Amino acid sequence: MMSDSVLKIDGLCHAYKNHEILKNIDLDLRAGERTAVLGESGSGKSTLLRCIAGLEMIKRGKILLNGRIVSDHVMTVPTEDRNLGMVLQERALFPHLTVIDNIMFGIDKVSSKHRIVADLTKLFKITSILDKFPSEISGGEQQRVAFARSLAPEPELLMLDEPFSALNQELKEELYAELLSIFDERNVAVLLVTHDLTEANRLTSSQAKLDGGELTKT
Ligand code: ADP
Ligand code: MG
């Protein structure tokens, strides 16, 4: 049978110079599945996402998206050809573009552009701020826009790099609840990296720990 993994990582090793950050990482994520990688600051969580996004050349092993090898030790498919979404901790939006233009930025399917944007802005309750610039909206609104933008190209894999750490508890709780229903509705696979176990438990059904460069299921 062909693999139905959205993301498969096989023996991934990565190092900056001679400093090994990721050692023999294996990971398998299927459609609609949500998993978290927990780890202390500096443990390599962002590096792992950068490898999956094609922003790092990996040293050993391979990364597959939908059964296709996108990274190995000789080849790296560019980020824009990977059909994945990513939300970062902060400074994710283009400051010179309005909210609506930020969201439209990554959509190249012109025909369905307006429907996609209308759906997402309604889901994330940001219809009233579409013409504002990022500097004119709150931190919570900025993260809502960042989520809407990441889902706009309809990726099968969404990677979240501690996207809630700049938000207060109340905003987090509100966003968690909204996101869970949106993720289920879209059947998108989610890979969350965080140092926050509570957050991981709220948003994902399985967790692994990254420690000393090794990833272990918990
Ligand atoms: P985390 O996201 O878990 O906090 P990172 O993946 O950002 O950790 O970093 C893991 C380790 O790799 C840290 O020791 C960090 O200093 C180092 N590192 C990150 N990026 C680079 C880089 N571009 N060059 C050299 N070392 C880096
Ligand atoms: Mg990080």
Tab-separated table of C-alpha atoms and ligand atoms in Angstrom:
chain	number	residue	atom	x	y	z
A	1	MET	CA	0.000	0.000	0.000
A	2	MET	CA	1.131	3.531	-0.694
A	3	SER	CA	1.879	5.650	2.322
A	4	ASP	CA	-1.019	7.843	3.411
A	5	SER	CA	1.235	9.897	5.647
A	6	VAL	CA	1.029	13.622	5.140
A	7	LEU	CA	4.440	13.951	6.767
A	8	LYS	CA	7.008	11.241	7.236
A	9	ILE	CA	10.458	11.775	8.658
A	10	ASP	CA	12.955	8.987	8.472
A	11	GLY	CA	16.283	9.085	10.333
A	12	LEU	CA	16.661	12.863	10.086
A	13	CYS	CA	19.967	14.281	11.307
A	14	HIS	CA	20.817	17.947	11.282
A	15	ALA	CA	23.792	19.920	12.543
A	16	TYR	CA	24.893	23.532	12.566
A	17	LYS	CA	28.629	23.300	11.805
A	18	ASN	CA	29.656	20.363	13.994
A	19	HIS	CA	26.951	20.915	16.586
A	20	GLU	CA	24.394	18.136	16.162
A	21	ILE	CA	20.908	19.520	16.813
A	22	LEU	CA	18.688	16.680	15.548
A	23	LYS	CA	19.783	13.054	15.868
A	24	ASN	CA	18.028	10.313	13.972
A	25	ILE	CA	14.495	11.744	14.182
A	26	ASP	CA	11.521	9.647	13.048
A	27	LEU	CA	8.014	11.067	12.810
A	28	ASP	CA	4.807	10.086	11.038
A	29	LEU	CA	1.740	12.292	10.705
A	30	ARG	CA	-1.442	11.345	8.868
A	31	ALA	CA	-4.262	13.440	7.432
A	32	GLY	CA	-6.145	15.281	10.148
A	33	GLU	CA	-3.767	14.086	12.865
A	34	ARG	CA	-2.391	16.553	15.416
A	35	THR	CA	0.822	16.009	17.271
A	36	ALA	CA	3.069	18.146	19.444
A	37	VAL	CA	6.820	18.228	19.881
A	38	LEU	CA	7.661	19.422	23.367
A	39	GLY	CA	11.084	20.671	24.325
A	40	GLU	CA	12.969	23.273	26.304
A	41	SER	CA	14.178	26.443	24.685
A	42	GLY	CA	17.170	25.617	22.482
A	43	SER	CA	16.256	21.932	22.114
A	44	GLY	CA	15.877	22.206	18.346
A	45	LYS	CA	12.110	22.581	17.866
A	46	SER	CA	12.311	25.458	15.403
A	47	THR	CA	15.181	23.752	13.601
A	48	LEU	CA	12.995	20.689	13.086
A	49	LEU	CA	10.232	22.833	11.543
A	50	ARG	CA	12.781	24.668	9.397
A	51	CYS	CA	14.001	21.323	8.051
A	52	ILE	CA	10.427	20.259	7.227
A	53	ALA	CA	9.807	23.619	5.562
A	54	GLY	CA	12.898	23.203	3.379
A	55	LEU	CA	14.724	26.109	4.977
A	56	GLU	CA	17.634	23.891	6.059
A	57	MET	CA	19.692	21.376	4.102
A	58	ILE	CA	19.546	18.188	6.137
A	59	LYS	CA	22.647	16.092	6.845
A	60	ARG	CA	21.136	12.609	6.828
A	61	GLY	CA	17.820	10.827	6.499
A	62	LYS	CA	14.800	11.960	4.537
A	63	ILE	CA	11.604	13.967	4.775
A	64	LEU	CA	8.518	12.974	2.774
A	65	LEU	CA	5.369	15.008	2.190
A	66	ASN	CA	2.450	12.988	0.839
A	67	GLY	CA	4.811	10.144	0.011
A	68	ARG	CA	7.172	12.331	-2.022
A	69	ILE	CA	10.758	12.844	-0.872
A	70	VAL	CA	11.237	16.594	-0.387
A	71	SER	CA	14.542	16.521	1.514
A	72	ASP	CA	17.448	14.176	1.766
A	73	HIS	CA	21.191	14.713	2.113
A	74	VAL	CA	21.560	15.792	-1.514
A	75	MET	CA	18.271	17.501	-2.426
A	76	THR	CA	15.895	20.093	-0.956
A	77	VAL	CA	12.569	20.954	-2.616
A	78	PRO	CA	11.886	24.702	-2.189
A	79	THR	CA	9.485	25.817	0.542
A	80	GLU	CA	6.907	27.171	-1.902
A	81	ASP	CA	6.564	23.750	-3.530
A	82	ARG	CA	5.778	21.961	-0.256
A	83	ASN	CA	2.134	22.976	0.264
A	84	LEU	CA	2.475	23.632	3.958
A	85	GLY	CA	1.395	26.403	6.264
A	86	MET	CA	3.391	27.814	9.130
A	87	VAL	CA	2.554	30.132	12.022
A	88	LEU	CA	5.324	31.626	14.112
A	89	GLN	CA	5.471	33.266	17.503
A	90	GLU	CA	5.451	36.835	16.209
A	91	ARG	CA	6.288	39.269	13.407
A	92	ALA	CA	4.652	36.912	10.984
A	93	LEU	CA	2.618	39.429	8.963
A	94	PHE	CA	3.849	41.690	6.190
A	95	PRO	CA	3.717	45.165	7.777
A	96	HIS	CA	3.154	47.002	4.474
A	97	LEU	CA	0.120	44.901	3.476
A	98	THR	CA	-3.417	45.172	4.839
A	99	VAL	CA	-5.015	42.225	6.610
A	100	ILE	CA	-6.855	41.121	3.480
A	101	ASP	CA	-3.737	41.376	1.322
A	102	ASN	CA	-1.747	39.445	3.897
A	103	ILE	CA	-4.278	36.621	3.716
A	104	MET	CA	-4.483	36.641	-0.095
A	105	PHE	CA	-0.719	36.694	-0.502
A	106	GLY	CA	-0.170	32.935	-0.686
A	107	ILE	CA	-3.228	31.964	-2.745
A	108	ASP	CA	-2.523	31.425	-6.417
A	109	LYS	CA	-5.836	29.803	-7.296
A	110	VAL	CA	-7.416	33.014	-8.568
A	111	SER	CA	-10.819	31.411	-9.181
A	112	SER	CA	-11.426	30.417	-5.576
A	113	LYS	CA	-9.529	33.264	-3.941
A	114	HIS	CA	-12.531	35.261	-2.786
A	115	ARG	CA	-14.446	32.303	-1.412
A	116	ILE	CA	-11.404	31.116	0.552
A	117	VAL	CA	-10.791	34.542	2.038
A	118	ALA	CA	-14.477	35.052	2.882
A	119	ASP	CA	-14.648	31.675	4.656
A	120	LEU	CA	-11.479	32.181	6.639
A	121	THR	CA	-12.119	35.748	7.714
A	122	LYS	CA	-15.543	34.690	8.986
A	123	LEU	CA	-14.139	31.665	10.824
A	124	PHE	CA	-11.472	33.761	12.505
A	125	LYS	CA	-13.865	36.664	13.195
A	126	ILE	CA	-11.696	39.247	11.468
A	127	THR	CA	-14.118	40.579	8.850
A	128	SER	CA	-14.188	44.021	10.474
A	129	ILE	CA	-10.410	44.582	10.272
A	130	LEU	CA	-9.673	43.529	6.695
A	131	ASP	CA	-8.528	46.960	5.543
A	132	LYS	CA	-6.280	47.670	8.503
A	133	PHE	CA	-2.521	47.283	8.626
A	134	PRO	CA	-0.881	44.928	11.140
A	135	SER	CA	0.319	47.880	13.249
A	136	GLU	CA	-3.301	48.990	13.670
A	137	ILE	CA	-4.622	45.765	15.208
A	138	SER	CA	-4.019	43.973	18.524
A	139	GLY	CA	-1.632	41.084	19.114
A	140	GLY	CA	-4.536	38.653	19.372
A	141	GLU	CA	-5.965	39.900	16.081
A	142	GLN	CA	-2.548	39.643	14.442
A	143	GLN	CA	-2.304	35.972	15.401
A	144	ARG	CA	-5.835	35.324	14.090
A	145	VAL	CA	-4.758	36.886	10.780
A	146	ALA	CA	-1.561	34.811	10.773
A	147	PHE	CA	-3.634	31.643	11.204
A	148	ALA	CA	-6.045	32.675	8.468
A	149	ARG	CA	-3.139	33.410	6.140
A	150	SER	CA	-1.463	30.071	6.861
A	151	LEU	CA	-4.666	28.186	5.988
A	152	ALA	CA	-5.511	30.241	2.894
A	153	PRO	CA	-3.490	28.123	0.407
A	154	GLU	CA	-5.364	25.095	1.863
A	155	PRO	CA	-2.265	23.245	3.046
A	156	GLU	CA	-2.464	19.633	4.161
A	157	LEU	CA	0.127	20.258	6.854
A	158	LEU	CA	0.139	23.169	9.253
A	159	MET	CA	3.207	23.772	11.395
A	160	LEU	CA	2.893	25.919	14.507
A	161	ASP	CA	6.013	27.295	16.168
A	162	GLU	CA	4.916	28.461	19.630
A	163	PRO	CA	2.273	30.725	18.065
A	164	PHE	CA	0.500	31.481	21.342
A	165	SER	CA	3.407	32.549	23.524
A	166	ALA	CA	2.829	36.286	23.045
A	167	LEU	CA	-0.880	36.050	23.972
A	168	ASN	CA	-2.554	36.267	27.372
A	169	GLN	CA	-4.400	33.293	28.861
A	170	GLU	CA	-7.866	34.500	27.902
A	171	LEU	CA	-6.931	35.032	24.242
A	172	LYS	CA	-5.189	31.657	24.162
A	173	GLU	CA	-8.264	29.831	25.441
A	174	GLU	CA	-10.494	31.549	22.914
A	175	LEU	CA	-8.143	30.771	20.054
A	176	TYR	CA	-7.617	27.118	21.103
A	177	ALA	CA	-11.348	26.469	20.961
A	178	GLU	CA	-11.751	28.130	17.572
A	179	LEU	CA	-8.728	26.406	16.105
A	180	LEU	CA	-9.805	22.946	17.200
A	181	SER	CA	-13.076	23.245	15.314
A	182	ILE	CA	-11.369	24.743	12.258
A	183	PHE	CA	-8.692	22.011	12.182
A	184	ASP	CA	-11.355	19.310	12.394
A	185	GLU	CA	-13.461	20.906	9.702
A	186	ARG	CA	-10.470	21.208	7.343
A	187	ASN	CA	-8.966	17.821	8.224
A	188	VAL	CA	-5.543	19.457	8.263
A	189	ALA	CA	-2.571	17.684	9.869
A	190	VAL	CA	-1.001	19.833	12.574
A	191	LEU	CA	2.514	19.735	13.965
A	192	LEU	CA	2.789	22.002	17.010
A	193	VAL	CA	6.098	22.745	18.700
A	194	THR	CA	5.934	24.245	22.163
A	195	HIS	CA	7.450	24.202	25.645
A	196	ASP	CA	3.927	24.303	27.125
A	197	LEU	CA	2.461	20.892	28.024
A	198	THR	CA	-1.002	22.310	28.758
A	199	GLU	CA	-1.144	23.864	25.306
A	200	ALA	CA	0.038	20.625	23.712
A	201	ASN	CA	-2.655	18.664	25.555
A	202	ARG	CA	-5.372	21.106	24.532
A	203	LEU	CA	-4.537	21.087	20.844
A	204	THR	CA	-3.066	17.684	20.027
A	205	SER	CA	-3.792	14.027	20.657
A	206	SER	CA	-0.201	12.785	20.761
A	207	GLN	CA	3.044	14.261	21.998
A	208	ALA	CA	6.749	13.591	21.692
A	209	LYS	CA	9.655	15.064	23.594
A	210	LEU	CA	12.736	16.559	21.954
A	211	ASP	CA	15.698	16.332	24.291
A	212	GLY	CA	19.411	16.082	23.562
A	213	GLY	CA	18.549	16.013	19.853
A	214	GLU	CA	16.446	12.886	20.214
A	215	LEU	CA	12.690	12.663	19.762
A	216	THR	CA	10.845	10.235	22.035
A	217	LYS	CA	7.104	9.511	22.115
A	218	THR	CA	5.523	10.318	25.467
B	1	ADP	P1	14.120	25.885	19.947
B	1	ADP	O1	13.242	26.309	18.846
B	1	ADP	O2	13.774	24.553	20.535
B	1	ADP	O3	14.238	26.918	21.022
B	1	ADP	P2	16.216	26.102	17.944
B	1	ADP	O4	15.846	25.069	16.957
B	1	ADP	O5	15.911	27.499	17.627
B	1	ADP	O6	15.601	25.694	19.380
B	1	ADP	O7	17.785	26.010	18.222
B	1	ADP	C1	18.417	24.789	18.570
B	1	ADP	C2	19.899	25.030	18.745
B	1	ADP	O8	20.481	25.370	17.502
B	1	ADP	C3	20.240	26.170	19.699
B	1	ADP	O9	21.387	25.795	20.418
B	1	ADP	C4	20.536	27.323	18.762
B	1	ADP	O10	21.423	28.214	19.364
B	1	ADP	C5	21.150	26.621	17.566
B	1	ADP	N1	20.902	27.333	16.298
B	1	ADP	C6	19.701	27.708	15.817
B	1	ADP	N2	19.823	28.297	14.608
B	1	ADP	C7	21.156	28.319	14.324
B	1	ADP	C8	21.940	28.787	13.211
B	1	ADP	N3	21.367	29.354	12.136
B	1	ADP	N4	23.290	28.606	13.272
B	1	ADP	C9	23.859	28.005	14.332
B	1	ADP	N5	23.181	27.539	15.402
B	1	ADP	C10	21.850	27.683	15.403
B	2	MG	MG	12.021	27.975	18.624
